[in-house]
XYZ file of C-alpha atoms in Angstrom:
364
model
C 110.844 64.406 132.517
C 113.040 64.406 135.608
C 110.401 66.332 137.602
C 107.687 63.890 136.556
C 109.795 60.865 137.538
C 110.614 62.437 140.909
C 106.916 63.102 141.517
C 105.944 59.539 140.534
C 108.493 58.047 142.928
C 107.203 60.249 145.721
C 103.568 59.313 144.964
C 104.460 55.637 145.347
C 105.372 56.134 149.023
C 103.084 55.392 151.985
C 104.022 58.723 153.518
C 102.713 60.636 150.504
C 99.298 59.001 150.791
C 99.220 59.652 154.511
C 99.884 63.320 153.800
C 97.483 63.428 150.827
C 94.545 61.720 152.572
C 94.813 62.050 156.356
C 96.067 65.619 156.512
C 93.170 67.155 154.523
C 90.736 65.147 156.662
C 92.397 66.464 159.829
C 92.164 70.021 158.476
C 88.480 69.632 157.586
C 87.817 68.184 161.049
C 89.362 71.291 162.624
C 87.129 73.548 160.526
C 84.105 71.453 161.477
C 85.079 72.101 165.090
C 84.787 75.807 164.344
C 81.303 75.315 162.910
C 79.788 72.757 165.265
C 82.089 72.383 168.268
C 82.499 74.413 171.418
C 84.297 77.587 170.380
C 85.604 80.320 172.672
C 86.676 83.714 171.379
C 89.105 86.169 172.948
C 89.678 89.822 172.028
C 93.217 91.043 171.457
C 94.774 93.196 174.151
C 96.237 96.570 173.308
C 99.752 97.228 174.577
C 100.433 100.080 176.960
C 102.079 102.714 174.720
C 104.510 103.610 177.521
C 105.888 100.051 177.491
C 107.814 98.190 174.826
C 107.739 94.470 175.681
C 110.369 92.217 174.146
C 109.224 89.441 171.820
C 111.339 86.616 170.371
C 110.223 84.829 167.207
C 112.109 81.792 165.942
C 112.094 80.849 162.267
C 111.807 84.532 161.407
C 113.747 84.411 158.126
C 110.589 83.992 156.017
C 106.958 82.893 155.933
C 104.934 82.981 159.132
C 107.866 84.085 161.295
C 108.658 87.113 159.147
C 104.973 88.063 158.810
C 104.429 87.753 162.577
C 107.526 89.880 163.255
C 106.141 92.612 161.014
C 102.730 92.599 162.711
C 104.045 92.456 166.284
C 106.466 95.310 165.583
C 103.420 97.298 164.462
C 101.668 96.338 167.715
C 104.486 97.939 169.718
C 106.809 95.041 170.595
C 110.588 95.171 170.472
C 110.887 92.195 168.145
C 113.891 89.891 168.234
C 114.092 87.841 165.054
C 115.867 84.507 165.447
C 116.864 82.250 162.558
C 119.654 80.211 160.991
C 120.609 82.693 158.257
C 121.761 86.116 159.395
C 121.634 87.303 155.774
C 117.930 86.432 155.482
C 117.182 87.885 158.918
C 118.870 91.133 157.933
C 116.761 91.196 154.768
C 113.533 90.802 156.773
C 114.599 93.533 159.204
C 115.320 95.860 156.291
C 111.929 95.127 154.690
C 110.082 95.862 157.939
C 112.094 99.041 158.526
C 111.195 100.334 155.074
C 107.487 100.178 155.937
C 107.749 100.916 159.670
C 110.640 103.280 160.264
C 109.905 103.578 163.986
C 109.900 99.785 164.559
C 112.309 98.289 167.085
C 114.037 95.177 165.775
C 117.063 93.027 166.520
C 118.299 89.917 164.694
C 120.150 86.965 166.237
C 121.513 83.983 164.371
C 120.414 80.817 166.145
C 119.834 77.234 165.033
C 117.132 75.581 167.146
C 118.322 72.159 165.961
C 121.512 72.680 167.992
C 121.603 72.825 171.792
C 124.966 74.579 171.607
C 123.496 77.322 169.418
C 120.561 77.750 171.819
C 122.879 78.111 174.816
C 125.001 80.667 172.932
C 121.857 82.584 171.970
C 120.764 82.865 175.595
C 124.181 84.275 176.535
C 124.244 86.752 173.616
C 120.673 87.859 174.343
C 121.386 88.557 178.012
C 124.490 90.556 177.089
C 122.530 92.579 174.534
C 119.813 93.373 177.077
C 122.437 94.577 179.557
C 124.276 96.639 176.932
C 120.955 98.189 175.841
C 120.103 99.188 179.445
C 116.937 97.111 179.251
C 115.312 94.897 181.867
C 116.981 91.479 181.674
C 113.739 89.791 180.682
C 111.475 88.921 177.785
C 107.712 89.134 177.642
C 106.797 86.960 174.658
C 108.436 83.862 173.168
C 106.998 82.440 169.931
C 108.362 79.003 169.050
C 107.619 79.124 165.341
C 110.656 77.457 163.708
C 109.820 74.235 161.910
C 110.704 72.086 158.904
C 109.242 69.177 156.973
C 112.162 67.032 155.887
C 111.526 64.194 153.430
C 114.844 62.429 154.098
C 116.461 61.319 157.339
C 119.202 63.651 158.602
C 120.979 63.870 161.949
C 121.705 67.102 163.823
C 125.087 67.801 165.492
C 123.421 66.608 168.723
C 122.737 63.223 167.119
C 118.949 63.537 166.820
C 116.562 63.431 163.898
C 116.644 66.913 162.345
C 112.881 67.310 162.052
C 112.237 66.197 165.635
C 114.886 68.497 167.071
C 113.891 71.490 164.943
C 110.144 71.140 165.459
C 110.018 70.050 169.087
C 113.192 69.340 171.065
C 114.743 72.665 170.058
C 111.597 74.555 171.077
C 111.541 72.716 174.413
C 115.234 73.493 174.950
C 114.859 77.157 173.982
C 111.870 77.615 176.289
C 113.763 75.955 179.124
C 116.853 78.087 178.468
C 114.920 81.367 178.287
C 112.555 80.551 181.139
C 114.498 82.634 183.708
C 114.135 85.685 181.433
C 110.390 85.099 181.207
C 110.220 84.846 185.003
C 112.211 88.061 185.393
C 109.552 90.049 183.555
C 107.903 92.797 185.594
C 104.728 92.249 183.565
C 102.932 88.984 182.655
C 104.891 86.965 180.105
C 103.711 84.496 177.489
C 104.899 81.482 175.505
C 103.220 80.758 172.165
C 103.955 77.361 170.639
C 103.076 76.825 166.983
C 101.477 73.466 166.254
C 99.494 71.955 163.368
C 96.169 70.278 162.623
C 98.263 67.268 161.537
C 98.641 66.383 165.230
C 95.156 64.840 164.918
C 96.660 61.946 162.912
C 98.800 60.745 165.843
C 98.005 57.641 167.882
C 99.476 56.719 171.256
C 103.289 56.356 171.113
C 105.495 55.598 174.160
C 107.590 58.647 174.963
C 111.058 57.212 175.337
C 114.322 58.977 174.633
C 114.770 56.892 171.473
C 111.441 58.125 170.097
C 112.237 61.770 170.797
C 115.587 61.311 169.116
C 113.821 59.954 166.042
C 115.646 56.641 166.315
C 112.505 54.515 166.500
C 110.946 56.372 163.595
C 113.811 56.193 161.113
C 113.773 53.830 158.089
C 113.459 50.242 159.296
C 111.920 46.915 158.317
C 108.530 48.426 159.108
C 109.201 51.826 157.517
C 111.247 51.085 154.396
C 111.230 54.792 153.637
C 111.776 57.764 155.904
C 108.415 58.257 157.694
C 108.437 62.037 157.299
C 104.653 62.448 157.607
C 104.561 60.439 160.846
C 107.465 62.386 162.336
C 106.034 65.762 161.329
C 102.677 64.877 162.952
C 104.449 63.518 166.002
C 106.613 66.636 166.455
C 103.535 68.886 166.321
C 101.693 66.616 168.730
C 104.629 66.893 171.134
C 104.395 70.689 170.957
C 100.776 70.470 172.104
C 101.451 68.026 174.940
C 104.398 70.136 176.108
C 102.309 73.330 176.051
C 99.439 71.849 178.029
C 101.778 70.268 180.571
C 103.736 73.486 181.101
C 100.448 75.371 181.502
C 99.228 72.872 184.132
C 102.459 73.029 186.104
C 102.504 76.829 186.107
C 98.872 76.943 187.216
C 99.673 74.699 190.183
C 102.478 77.078 191.200
C 99.999 79.932 191.520
C 100.456 83.681 190.956
C 104.212 83.619 191.663
C 104.632 82.542 188.035
C 103.092 85.192 185.793
C 103.633 83.147 182.628
C 100.866 81.932 180.343
C 101.244 79.249 177.662
C 99.097 79.015 174.538
C 99.247 77.147 171.236
C 98.438 78.437 167.766
C 97.576 76.476 164.620
C 97.796 78.628 161.466
C 96.144 76.000 159.234
C 97.483 75.611 155.678
C 99.777 78.457 154.684
C 101.716 78.852 151.450
C 105.282 79.020 152.764
C 108.554 77.322 151.867
C 107.973 74.471 154.358
C 107.041 72.223 151.406
C 110.327 72.878 149.612
C 111.499 69.245 149.939
C 108.314 67.891 148.363
C 108.637 67.522 144.549
C 107.699 70.907 143.092
C 105.153 69.371 140.715
C 103.209 67.869 143.624
C 103.433 70.926 145.863
C 102.050 73.100 143.043
C 99.127 70.715 142.546
C 98.451 70.624 146.302
C 98.487 74.420 146.608
C 96.208 74.742 143.565
C 93.619 72.318 144.967
C 93.715 73.885 148.440
C 93.386 77.319 146.856
C 90.277 76.251 144.916
C 88.799 74.934 148.183
C 89.594 78.279 149.874
C 91.731 76.481 152.468
C 95.091 77.956 151.441
C 96.268 81.147 153.130
C 99.082 83.602 152.575
C 101.567 84.130 155.388
C 99.941 87.506 156.120
C 96.524 85.911 156.703
C 97.946 82.732 158.242
C 99.424 84.606 161.202
C 95.971 85.545 162.543
C 95.910 82.677 165.048
C 99.494 83.480 166.106
C 98.710 87.147 166.749
C 95.470 86.151 168.512
C 97.437 83.818 170.791
C 100.103 86.462 171.441
C 97.639 89.201 172.421
C 94.871 87.212 174.111
C 94.158 87.883 177.816
C 95.872 85.787 180.483
C 92.834 83.556 181.006
C 93.438 82.110 177.523
C 96.428 80.176 178.873
C 96.296 76.487 177.989
C 94.070 76.961 174.943
C 94.411 76.077 171.246
C 93.932 78.980 168.815
C 92.703 78.137 165.333
C 90.811 79.902 162.568
C 91.535 83.545 163.448
C 89.136 86.063 165.012
C 90.413 85.108 168.459
C 88.797 81.668 168.284
C 89.908 78.573 170.177
C 88.819 74.966 169.660
C 89.566 71.585 171.183
C 92.613 69.716 169.921
C 92.858 65.917 169.604
C 91.493 64.222 172.754
C 94.811 62.383 173.166
C 96.604 65.719 173.587
C 94.835 66.174 176.953
C 96.223 62.911 178.369
C 98.132 64.092 181.465
C 99.984 60.799 181.948
C 101.230 60.948 178.378
C 102.254 64.580 178.840
C 104.130 63.780 182.046
C 106.098 61.021 180.295
C 106.974 63.408 177.483
C 108.068 66.052 180.018
C 110.347 63.617 181.859
C 111.885 62.217 178.668
C 112.433 65.701 177.225
C 114.224 66.895 180.362
C 116.434 63.798 180.210
C 117.416 64.640 176.610
C 118.208 68.234 177.590
C 120.378 67.144 180.501
C 122.353 64.925 178.144
C 122.773 67.957 175.877
C 124.007 70.039 178.846
C 121.108 72.474 178.648
C 120.384 74.014 182.064
C 117.056 72.611 183.290
C 117.032 73.855 186.883
C 114.192 76.341 186.347
C 111.978 73.727 184.693
C 112.680 71.209 187.453
C 111.443 73.750 189.994
C 107.979 73.575 188.485
C 107.916 69.772 188.466
């Protein structure tokens, strides 16, 4: 009875209906893009067997992150798994090792919803690279960590937890690790994980208060925590950030051998829905499964692996649907003025959090 009551209360919220109606429509629109829109396809590159590039995957304790770590280790990367729980990371490493004894793996505990944790991670990573007699660089950064919170919570930095985990933390981590990407003797890549839900976003002014989640918390307008809005918004920010970073790097020319791509895995059965009443999440997964729109983590990583191994000319593109395919994202995500405002506001937040932004300011 308690589960039914919880589900009924959730169903009575505006955010539930936004998620139940707009999100499936956004997903179907993306698939229609695959069928009738302009689609480009890129083959995956094979790694030079004499090299072992270093890859960092955030949110690697389970789901897409763990599945991507397994596949990229098989491809020949030295995979660094980053996540909040060292116990779960160690479990994933052990599982991969059991199936791939020759895989190269390293786990680091890092919380992307904490600037302090990100700064400590950068320091620990550099020390580990030095101690391992490896080039002090990384070749692939996959910003995969993300949550869907259904209640408003603040991080130690004072920001909305979903906004900082899904976007601000990824921006901060990329900024912090940027010197290591630049140090790479071979072309490096940043892969940012986004979502089809970004298509539900309308124009929002990018002020510090919005990025902090303060203008999206419960108010007279939103009597409940607008979790669906914030989730969409955080994924939209990831797209704008990716496109803007790509544009700025392109303007700098060949001195920056760093490409930036985005990947949308579609609907994947992971634990990201754990805060949604279990009765509703089971119904949603059942319906999506019957429509053949629900994927396992192993199949859902196709777009992520495509984005990671695509040639350099794929920089600035949006991977969706597997088989190396790219489609157009929401038209608003290509608004350069909007992206520039987001860039400026994000750097301001990082400076307040004492995250070093010198390298990013050089490409302004």
